[in-house]
mmCIF file of C-alpha atoms and ligand atoms in Angstrom:
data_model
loop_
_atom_site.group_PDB
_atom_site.id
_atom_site.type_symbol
_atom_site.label_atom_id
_atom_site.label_comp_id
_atom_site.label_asym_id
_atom_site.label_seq_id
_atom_site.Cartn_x
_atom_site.Cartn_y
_atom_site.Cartn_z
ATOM 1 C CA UNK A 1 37.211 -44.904 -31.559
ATOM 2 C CA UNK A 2 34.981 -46.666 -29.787
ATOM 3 C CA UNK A 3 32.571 -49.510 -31.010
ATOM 4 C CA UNK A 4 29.253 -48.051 -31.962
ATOM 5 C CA UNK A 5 28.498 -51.290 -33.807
ATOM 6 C CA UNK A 6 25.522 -52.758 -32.051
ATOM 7 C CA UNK A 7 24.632 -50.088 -29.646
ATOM 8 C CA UNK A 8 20.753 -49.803 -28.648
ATOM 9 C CA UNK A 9 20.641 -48.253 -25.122
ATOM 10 C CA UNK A 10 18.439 -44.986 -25.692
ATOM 11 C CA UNK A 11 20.201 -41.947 -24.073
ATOM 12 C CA UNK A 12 18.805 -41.072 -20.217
ATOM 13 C CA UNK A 13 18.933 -37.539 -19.055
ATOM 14 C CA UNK A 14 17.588 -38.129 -15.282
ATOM 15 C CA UNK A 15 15.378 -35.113 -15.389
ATOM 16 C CA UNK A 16 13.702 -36.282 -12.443
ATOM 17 C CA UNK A 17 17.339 -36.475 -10.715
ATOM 18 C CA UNK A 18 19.586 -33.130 -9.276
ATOM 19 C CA UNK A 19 23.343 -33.194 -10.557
ATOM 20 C CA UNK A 20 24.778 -35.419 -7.475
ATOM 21 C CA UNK A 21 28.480 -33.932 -7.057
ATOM 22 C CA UNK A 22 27.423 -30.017 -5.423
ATOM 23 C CA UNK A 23 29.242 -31.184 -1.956
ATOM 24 C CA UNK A 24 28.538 -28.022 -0.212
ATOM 25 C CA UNK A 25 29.001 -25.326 -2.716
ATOM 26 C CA UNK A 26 26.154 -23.560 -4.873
ATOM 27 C CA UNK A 27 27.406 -23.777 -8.416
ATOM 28 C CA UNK A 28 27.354 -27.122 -10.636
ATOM 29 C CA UNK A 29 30.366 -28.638 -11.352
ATOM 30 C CA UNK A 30 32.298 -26.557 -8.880
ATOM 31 C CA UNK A 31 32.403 -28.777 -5.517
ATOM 32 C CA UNK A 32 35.921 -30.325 -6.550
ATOM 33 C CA UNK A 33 37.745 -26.829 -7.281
ATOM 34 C CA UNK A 34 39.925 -24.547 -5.219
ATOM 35 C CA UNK A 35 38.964 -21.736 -3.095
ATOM 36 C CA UNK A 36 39.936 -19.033 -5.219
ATOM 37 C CA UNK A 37 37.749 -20.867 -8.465
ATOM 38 C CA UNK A 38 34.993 -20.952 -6.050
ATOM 39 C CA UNK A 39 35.553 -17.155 -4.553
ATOM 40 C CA UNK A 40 35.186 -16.071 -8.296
ATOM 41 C CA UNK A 41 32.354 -18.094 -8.996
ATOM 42 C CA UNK A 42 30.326 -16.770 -5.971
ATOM 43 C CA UNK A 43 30.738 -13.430 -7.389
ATOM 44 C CA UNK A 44 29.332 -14.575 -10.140
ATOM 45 C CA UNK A 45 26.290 -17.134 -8.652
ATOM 46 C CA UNK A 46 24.184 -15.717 -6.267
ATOM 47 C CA UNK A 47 24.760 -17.955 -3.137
ATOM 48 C CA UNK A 48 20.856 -17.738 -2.228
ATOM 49 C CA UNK A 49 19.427 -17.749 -5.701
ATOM 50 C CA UNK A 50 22.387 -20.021 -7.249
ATOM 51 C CA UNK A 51 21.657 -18.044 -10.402
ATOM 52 C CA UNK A 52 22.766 -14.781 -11.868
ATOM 53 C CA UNK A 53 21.959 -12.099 -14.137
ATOM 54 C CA UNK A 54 24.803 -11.450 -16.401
ATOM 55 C CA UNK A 55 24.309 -8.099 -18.902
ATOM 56 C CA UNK A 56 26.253 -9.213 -22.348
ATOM 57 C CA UNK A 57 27.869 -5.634 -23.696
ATOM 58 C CA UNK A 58 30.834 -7.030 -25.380
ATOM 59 C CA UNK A 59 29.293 -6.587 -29.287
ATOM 60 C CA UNK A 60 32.083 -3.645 -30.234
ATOM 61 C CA UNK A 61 34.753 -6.694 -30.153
ATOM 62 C CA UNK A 62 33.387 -7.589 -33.848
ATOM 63 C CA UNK A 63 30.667 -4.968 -34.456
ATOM 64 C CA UNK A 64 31.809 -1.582 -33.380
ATOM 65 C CA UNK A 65 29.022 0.462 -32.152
ATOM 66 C CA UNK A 66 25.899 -1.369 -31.833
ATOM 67 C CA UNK A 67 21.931 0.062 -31.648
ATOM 68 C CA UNK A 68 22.541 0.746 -27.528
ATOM 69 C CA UNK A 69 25.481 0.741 -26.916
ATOM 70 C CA UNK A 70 26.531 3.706 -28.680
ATOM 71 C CA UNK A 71 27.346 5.632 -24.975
ATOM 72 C CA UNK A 72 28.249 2.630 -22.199
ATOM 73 C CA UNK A 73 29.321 5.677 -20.161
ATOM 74 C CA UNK A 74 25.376 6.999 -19.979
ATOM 75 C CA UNK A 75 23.951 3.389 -20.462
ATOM 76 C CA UNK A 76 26.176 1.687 -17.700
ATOM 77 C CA UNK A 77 25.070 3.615 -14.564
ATOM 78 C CA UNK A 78 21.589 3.312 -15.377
ATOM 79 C CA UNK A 79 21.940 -0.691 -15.571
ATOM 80 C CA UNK A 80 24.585 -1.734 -12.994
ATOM 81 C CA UNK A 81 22.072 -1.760 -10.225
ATOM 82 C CA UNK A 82 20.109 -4.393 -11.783
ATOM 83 C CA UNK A 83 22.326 -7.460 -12.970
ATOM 84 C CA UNK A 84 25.016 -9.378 -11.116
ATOM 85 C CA UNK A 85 27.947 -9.446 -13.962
ATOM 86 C CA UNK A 86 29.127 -7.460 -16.659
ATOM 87 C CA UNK A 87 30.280 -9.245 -19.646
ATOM 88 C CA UNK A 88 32.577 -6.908 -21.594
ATOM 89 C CA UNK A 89 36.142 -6.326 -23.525
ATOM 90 C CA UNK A 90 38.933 -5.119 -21.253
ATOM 91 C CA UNK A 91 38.453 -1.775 -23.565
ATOM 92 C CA UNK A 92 34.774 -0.968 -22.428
ATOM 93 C CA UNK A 93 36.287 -1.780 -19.305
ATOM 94 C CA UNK A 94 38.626 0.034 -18.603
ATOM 95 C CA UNK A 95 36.704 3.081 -20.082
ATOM 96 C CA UNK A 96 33.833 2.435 -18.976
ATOM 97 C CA UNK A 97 33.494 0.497 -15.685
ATOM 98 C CA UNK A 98 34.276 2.776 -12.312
ATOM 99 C CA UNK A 99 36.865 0.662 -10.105
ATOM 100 C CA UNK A 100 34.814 0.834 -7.760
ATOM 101 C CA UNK A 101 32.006 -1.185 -9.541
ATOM 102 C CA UNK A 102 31.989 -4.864 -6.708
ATOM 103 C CA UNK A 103 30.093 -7.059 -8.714
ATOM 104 C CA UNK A 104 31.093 -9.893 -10.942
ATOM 105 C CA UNK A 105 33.405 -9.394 -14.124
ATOM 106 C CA UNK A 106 33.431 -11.613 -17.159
ATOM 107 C CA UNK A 107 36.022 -10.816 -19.457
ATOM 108 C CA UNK A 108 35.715 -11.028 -23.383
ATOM 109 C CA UNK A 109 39.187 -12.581 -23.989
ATOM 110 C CA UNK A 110 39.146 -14.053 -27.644
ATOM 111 C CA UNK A 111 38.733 -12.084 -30.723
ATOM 112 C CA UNK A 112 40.148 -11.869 -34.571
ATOM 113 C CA UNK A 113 37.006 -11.595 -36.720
ATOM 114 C CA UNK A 114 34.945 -8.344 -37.868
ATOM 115 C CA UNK A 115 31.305 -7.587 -38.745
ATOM 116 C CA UNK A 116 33.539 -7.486 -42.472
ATOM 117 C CA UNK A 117 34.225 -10.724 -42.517
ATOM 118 C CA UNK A 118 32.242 -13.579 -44.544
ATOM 119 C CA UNK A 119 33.429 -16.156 -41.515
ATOM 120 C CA UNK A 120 33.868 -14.751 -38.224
ATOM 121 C CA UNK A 121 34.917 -18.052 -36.602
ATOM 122 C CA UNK A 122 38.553 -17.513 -36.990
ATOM 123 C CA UNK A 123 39.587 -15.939 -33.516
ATOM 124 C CA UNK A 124 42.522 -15.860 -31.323
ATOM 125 C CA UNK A 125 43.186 -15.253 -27.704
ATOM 126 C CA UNK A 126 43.784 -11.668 -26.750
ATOM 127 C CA UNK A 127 44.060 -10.981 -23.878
ATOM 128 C CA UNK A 128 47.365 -12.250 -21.606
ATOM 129 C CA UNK A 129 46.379 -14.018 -17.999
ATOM 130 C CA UNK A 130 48.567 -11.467 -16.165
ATOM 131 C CA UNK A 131 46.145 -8.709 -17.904
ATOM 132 C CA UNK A 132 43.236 -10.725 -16.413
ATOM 133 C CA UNK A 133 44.662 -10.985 -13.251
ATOM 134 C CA UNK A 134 45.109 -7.345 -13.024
ATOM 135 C CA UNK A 135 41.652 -6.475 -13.782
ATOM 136 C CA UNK A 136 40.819 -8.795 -10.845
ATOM 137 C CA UNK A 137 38.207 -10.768 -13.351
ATOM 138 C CA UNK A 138 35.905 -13.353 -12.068
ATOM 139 C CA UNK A 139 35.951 -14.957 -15.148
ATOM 140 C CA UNK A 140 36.898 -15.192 -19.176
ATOM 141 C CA UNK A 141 34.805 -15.719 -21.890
ATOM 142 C CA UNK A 142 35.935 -17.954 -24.999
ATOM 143 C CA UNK A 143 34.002 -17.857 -28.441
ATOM 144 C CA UNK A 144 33.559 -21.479 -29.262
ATOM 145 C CA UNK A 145 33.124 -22.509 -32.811
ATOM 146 C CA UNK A 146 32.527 -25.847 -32.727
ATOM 147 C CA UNK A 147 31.591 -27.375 -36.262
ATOM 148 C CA UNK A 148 32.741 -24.686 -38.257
ATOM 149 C CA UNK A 149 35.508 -23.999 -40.345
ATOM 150 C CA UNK A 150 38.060 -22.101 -36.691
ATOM 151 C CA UNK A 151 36.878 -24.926 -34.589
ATOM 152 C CA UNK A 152 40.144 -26.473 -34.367
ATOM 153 C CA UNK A 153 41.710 -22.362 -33.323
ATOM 154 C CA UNK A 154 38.766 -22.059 -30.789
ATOM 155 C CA UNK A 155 39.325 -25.052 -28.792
ATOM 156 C CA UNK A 156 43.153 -24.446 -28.812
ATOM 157 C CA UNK A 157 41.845 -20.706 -27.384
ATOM 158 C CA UNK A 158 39.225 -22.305 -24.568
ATOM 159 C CA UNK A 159 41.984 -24.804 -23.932
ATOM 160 C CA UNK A 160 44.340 -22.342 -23.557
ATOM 161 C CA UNK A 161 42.237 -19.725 -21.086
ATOM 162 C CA UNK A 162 41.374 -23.259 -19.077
ATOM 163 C CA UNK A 163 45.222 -23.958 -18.627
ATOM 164 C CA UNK A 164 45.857 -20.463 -17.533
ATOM 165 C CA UNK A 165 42.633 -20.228 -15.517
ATOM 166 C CA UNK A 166 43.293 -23.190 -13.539
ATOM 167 C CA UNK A 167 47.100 -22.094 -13.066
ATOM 168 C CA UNK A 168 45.537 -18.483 -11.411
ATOM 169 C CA UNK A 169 42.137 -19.715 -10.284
ATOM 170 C CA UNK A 170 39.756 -17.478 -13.044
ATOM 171 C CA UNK A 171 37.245 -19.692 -13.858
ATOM 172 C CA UNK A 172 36.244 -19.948 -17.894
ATOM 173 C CA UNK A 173 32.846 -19.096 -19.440
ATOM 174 C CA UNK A 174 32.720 -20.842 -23.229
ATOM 175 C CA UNK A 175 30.143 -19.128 -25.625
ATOM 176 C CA UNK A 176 28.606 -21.840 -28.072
ATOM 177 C CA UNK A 177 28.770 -19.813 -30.887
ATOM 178 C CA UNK A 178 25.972 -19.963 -33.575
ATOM 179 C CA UNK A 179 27.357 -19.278 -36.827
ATOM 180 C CA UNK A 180 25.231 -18.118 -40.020
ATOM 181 C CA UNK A 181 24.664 -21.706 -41.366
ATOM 182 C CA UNK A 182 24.980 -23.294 -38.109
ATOM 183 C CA UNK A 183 21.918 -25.018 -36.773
ATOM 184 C CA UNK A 184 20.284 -24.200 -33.354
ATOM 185 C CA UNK A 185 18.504 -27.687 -32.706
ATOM 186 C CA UNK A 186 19.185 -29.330 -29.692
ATOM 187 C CA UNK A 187 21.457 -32.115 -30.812
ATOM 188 C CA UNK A 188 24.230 -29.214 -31.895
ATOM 189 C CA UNK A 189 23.592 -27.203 -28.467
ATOM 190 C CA UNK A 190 23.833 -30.970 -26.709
ATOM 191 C CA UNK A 191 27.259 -31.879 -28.681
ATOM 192 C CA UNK A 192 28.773 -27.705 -28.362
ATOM 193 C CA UNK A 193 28.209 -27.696 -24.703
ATOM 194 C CA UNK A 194 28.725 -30.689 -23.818
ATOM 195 C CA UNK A 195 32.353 -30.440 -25.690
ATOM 196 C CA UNK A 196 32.989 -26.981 -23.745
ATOM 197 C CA UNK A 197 32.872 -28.270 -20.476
ATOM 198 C CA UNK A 198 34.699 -31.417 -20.764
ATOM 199 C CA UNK A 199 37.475 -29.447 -22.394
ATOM 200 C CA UNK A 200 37.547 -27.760 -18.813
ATOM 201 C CA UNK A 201 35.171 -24.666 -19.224
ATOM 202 C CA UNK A 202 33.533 -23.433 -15.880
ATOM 203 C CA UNK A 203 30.431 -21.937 -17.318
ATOM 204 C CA UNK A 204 28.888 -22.942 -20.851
ATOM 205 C CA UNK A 205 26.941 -20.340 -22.419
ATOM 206 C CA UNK A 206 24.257 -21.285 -25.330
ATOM 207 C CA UNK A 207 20.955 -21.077 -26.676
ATOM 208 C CA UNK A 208 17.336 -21.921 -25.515
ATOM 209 C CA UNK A 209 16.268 -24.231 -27.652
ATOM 210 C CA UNK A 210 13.442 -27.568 -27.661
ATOM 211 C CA UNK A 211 14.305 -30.069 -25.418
ATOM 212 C CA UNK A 212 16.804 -27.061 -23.161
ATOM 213 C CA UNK A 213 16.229 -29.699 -20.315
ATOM 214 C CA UNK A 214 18.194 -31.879 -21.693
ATOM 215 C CA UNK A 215 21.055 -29.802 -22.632
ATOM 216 C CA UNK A 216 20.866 -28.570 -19.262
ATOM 217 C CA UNK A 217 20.880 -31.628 -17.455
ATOM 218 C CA UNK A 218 23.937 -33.338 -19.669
ATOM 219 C CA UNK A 219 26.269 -30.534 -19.040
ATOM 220 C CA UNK A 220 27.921 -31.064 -15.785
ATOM 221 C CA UNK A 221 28.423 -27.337 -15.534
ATOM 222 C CA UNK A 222 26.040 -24.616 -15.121
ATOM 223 C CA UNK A 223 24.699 -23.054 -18.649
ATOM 224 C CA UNK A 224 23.138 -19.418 -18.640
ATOM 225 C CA UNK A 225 21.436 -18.365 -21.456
ATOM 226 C CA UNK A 226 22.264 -16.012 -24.177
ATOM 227 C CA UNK A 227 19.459 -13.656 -25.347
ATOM 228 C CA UNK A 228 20.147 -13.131 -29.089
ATOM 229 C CA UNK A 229 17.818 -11.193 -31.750
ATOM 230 C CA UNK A 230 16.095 -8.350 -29.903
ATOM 231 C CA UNK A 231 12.566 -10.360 -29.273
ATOM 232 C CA UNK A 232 9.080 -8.029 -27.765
ATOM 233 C CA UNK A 233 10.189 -7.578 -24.174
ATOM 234 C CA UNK A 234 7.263 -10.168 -23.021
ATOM 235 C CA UNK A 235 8.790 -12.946 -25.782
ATOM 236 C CA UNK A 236 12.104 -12.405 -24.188
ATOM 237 C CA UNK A 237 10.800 -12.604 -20.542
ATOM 238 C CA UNK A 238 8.761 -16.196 -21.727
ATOM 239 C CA UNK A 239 12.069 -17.402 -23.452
ATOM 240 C CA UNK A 240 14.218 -16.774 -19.796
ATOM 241 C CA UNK A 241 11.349 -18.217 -17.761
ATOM 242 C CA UNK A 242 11.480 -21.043 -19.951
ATOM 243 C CA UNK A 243 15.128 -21.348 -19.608
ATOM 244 C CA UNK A 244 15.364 -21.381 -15.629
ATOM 245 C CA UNK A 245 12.539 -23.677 -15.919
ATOM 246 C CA UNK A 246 14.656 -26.077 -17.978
ATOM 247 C CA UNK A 247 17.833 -25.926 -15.972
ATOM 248 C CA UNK A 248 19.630 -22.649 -16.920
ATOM 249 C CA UNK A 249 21.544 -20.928 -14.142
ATOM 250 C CA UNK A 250 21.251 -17.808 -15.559
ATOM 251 C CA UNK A 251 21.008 -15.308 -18.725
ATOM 252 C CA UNK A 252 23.457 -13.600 -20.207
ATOM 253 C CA UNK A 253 21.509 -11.323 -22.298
ATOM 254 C CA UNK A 254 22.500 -8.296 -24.140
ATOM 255 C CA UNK A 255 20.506 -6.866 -26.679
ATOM 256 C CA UNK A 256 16.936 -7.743 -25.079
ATOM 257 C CA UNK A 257 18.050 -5.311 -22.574
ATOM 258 C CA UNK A 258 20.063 -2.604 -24.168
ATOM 259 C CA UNK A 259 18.039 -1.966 -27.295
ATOM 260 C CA UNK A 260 14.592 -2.306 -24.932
ATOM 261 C CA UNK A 261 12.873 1.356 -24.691
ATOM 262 C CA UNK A 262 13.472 0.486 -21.089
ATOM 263 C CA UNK A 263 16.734 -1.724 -20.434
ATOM 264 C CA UNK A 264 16.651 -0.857 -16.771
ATOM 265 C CA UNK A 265 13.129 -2.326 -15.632
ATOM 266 C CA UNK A 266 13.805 -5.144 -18.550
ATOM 267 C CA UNK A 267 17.206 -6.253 -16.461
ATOM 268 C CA UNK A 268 14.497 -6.108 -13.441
ATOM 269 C CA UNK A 269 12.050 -8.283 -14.571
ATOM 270 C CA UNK A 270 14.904 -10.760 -15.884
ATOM 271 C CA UNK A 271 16.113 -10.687 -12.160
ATOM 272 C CA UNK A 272 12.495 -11.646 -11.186
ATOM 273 C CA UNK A 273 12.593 -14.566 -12.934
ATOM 274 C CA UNK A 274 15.917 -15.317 -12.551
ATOM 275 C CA UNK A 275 16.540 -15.015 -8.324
ATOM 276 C CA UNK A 276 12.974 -14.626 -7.122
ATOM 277 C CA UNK A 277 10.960 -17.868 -9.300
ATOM 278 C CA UNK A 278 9.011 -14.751 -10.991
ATOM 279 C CA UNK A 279 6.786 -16.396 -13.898
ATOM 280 C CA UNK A 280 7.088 -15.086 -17.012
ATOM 281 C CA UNK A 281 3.376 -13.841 -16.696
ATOM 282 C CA UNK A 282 4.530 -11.634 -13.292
ATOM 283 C CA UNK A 283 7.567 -10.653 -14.365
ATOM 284 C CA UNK A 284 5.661 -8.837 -17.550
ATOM 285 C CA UNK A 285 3.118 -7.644 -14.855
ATOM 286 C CA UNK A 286 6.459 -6.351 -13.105
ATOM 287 C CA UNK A 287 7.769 -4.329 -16.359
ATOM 288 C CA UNK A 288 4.191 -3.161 -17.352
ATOM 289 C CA UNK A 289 4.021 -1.876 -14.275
ATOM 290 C CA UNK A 290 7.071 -0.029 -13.886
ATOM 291 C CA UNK A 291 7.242 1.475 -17.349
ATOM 292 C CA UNK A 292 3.486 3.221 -16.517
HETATM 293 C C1 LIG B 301 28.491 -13.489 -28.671
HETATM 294 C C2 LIG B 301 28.268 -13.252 -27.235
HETATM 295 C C3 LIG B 301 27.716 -11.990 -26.862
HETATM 296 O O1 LIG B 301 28.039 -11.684 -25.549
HETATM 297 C C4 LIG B 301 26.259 -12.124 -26.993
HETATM 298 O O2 LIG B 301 25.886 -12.419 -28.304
HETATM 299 C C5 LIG B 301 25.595 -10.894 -26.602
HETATM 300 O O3 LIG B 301 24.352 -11.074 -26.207
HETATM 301 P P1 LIG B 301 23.026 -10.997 -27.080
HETATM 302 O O4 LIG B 301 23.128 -12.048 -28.156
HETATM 303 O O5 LIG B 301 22.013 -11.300 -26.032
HETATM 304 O O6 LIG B 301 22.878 -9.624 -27.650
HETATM 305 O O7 LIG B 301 28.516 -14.039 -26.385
HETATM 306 O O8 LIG B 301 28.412 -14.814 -28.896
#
């Protein structure tokens, strides 16, 4: 351990400083990795914006049939048009996805807990490498528990995906994962992404929270945002503005856009704000205006 004993220097974020190691390629973090990390992670971050819209569908893998996503096969078509990557199980895949679809891919690959369970932070890794590979993935996704009682299983699975991934060049998205009694303050999102990257992850995704900037700026890979709760569509446009403002690359958002009357011109507006520097203010003219 090291010695804490005596230690007064205050902690320094640098907001007024850009993350010095991009060399010449768009994403944070990325400059140092191999062609086929950074083909993946292009499909994934637009190369003009540097950001992306990611639409989060992956509920069923612990809740079944969610408000929304009851049909993907009638929701899907009316959505793809408006985000960059679909975040989803190989099942809803599979089923659900045409072949054809060119966008990015991030693939749900741990699981092990229900909607039944008390504690849903016990999880495993599901899905092989060679069944990623197939599916031609840009990236996986890894619950992360850190803090509660499957920690020590979740960081053997995000370890695991980031040994594979680096063998096969798929790049690794860990999900902070809030638990019921966990605490969404920024020290936790600070330690739980922080933690994610260094343990290799590619992509950290968390929770807006006071202070984001911070969080932002001390992970040294990119963060996008999850949406959470269904908020009022202008809430959740406010809470991504705020977010890119702070540093986010991104949202990952699910159920402020599936279970919004209109999750179409709500993945829009988030695309406003997310590629175009859309406030939230004309990015809720935007969706007022198209839902007329
Ligand atoms: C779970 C996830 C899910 O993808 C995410 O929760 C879905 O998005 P939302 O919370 O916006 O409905 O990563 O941790």
């Amino acid at each position: 351990m090291a010695d804490l004993e005596g230690l007064k220097v205050e902690k320094n974020y640098y907001l007024d400083k850009p993350f010095g190691v991009e060399g010449n390629f768009h994403v944070k973090g990325a400059a140092n990795l191999d062609w086929g990390m950074k083909k993946r992670l292009a499909n994934i971050f637009n190369p003009k914006s540097g950001n992306t819209v990611m639409f989060a569908f992956d509920h069923g893998y612990f809740m079944g049939s969610v408000s929304g996503l009851e049909r993907l096969d009638i929701l899907l078509p009316k959505l793809i048009d408006h985000v960059d990557v679909l975040m989803a199980t190989r099942g809803a895949l599979r089923t659900c996805v045409k072949p054809d679809f060119r966008k990015g891919i991030a693939l749900r690959a741990s699981s092990g807990s229900s909607m039944l369970n008390d504690d849903l932070s016990h999880e495993i890794l599901a899905v092989d490498i060679e069944d990623a590979i197939r599916m031609d993935v840009d990236c996986i996704a890894v619950q992360t528990f850190i803090g509660a009682d499957g920690q020590l299983e979740s960081i053997d699975n995000l370890s695991k995906a980031v040994n594979l991934g680096s063998r096969y060049s798929i790049p690794v998205l860990g999900v902070v994962a809030v638990g019921k009694n966990m605490e969404r303050t920024d020290q936790y999102f600070k330690l739980a992404t922080r933690i994610i990257a260094e343990l290799g992850a590619n992509i950290v995704k968390t929770y807006y929270c006071d202070k984001f900037e911070e969080v932002a700026a001390a992970c040294p890979v990119p963060i996008v945002v999850a949406g959470g709760k269904k908020l009022p569509e202008r809430e959740a446009l406010e809470m991504a503005y705020h977010s890119i403002q702070g540093g986010a690359r991104g949202l990952d958002m699910g159920r402020n856009i599936f279970q919004s009357y209109h999750p179409a011109v709500m993945a829009g507006a988030i695309g406003k704000i997310v590629h175009k520097k859309f406030t939230d203010k004309e990015a809720w003219e935007y969706y007022s205006d198209k839902i007329k």
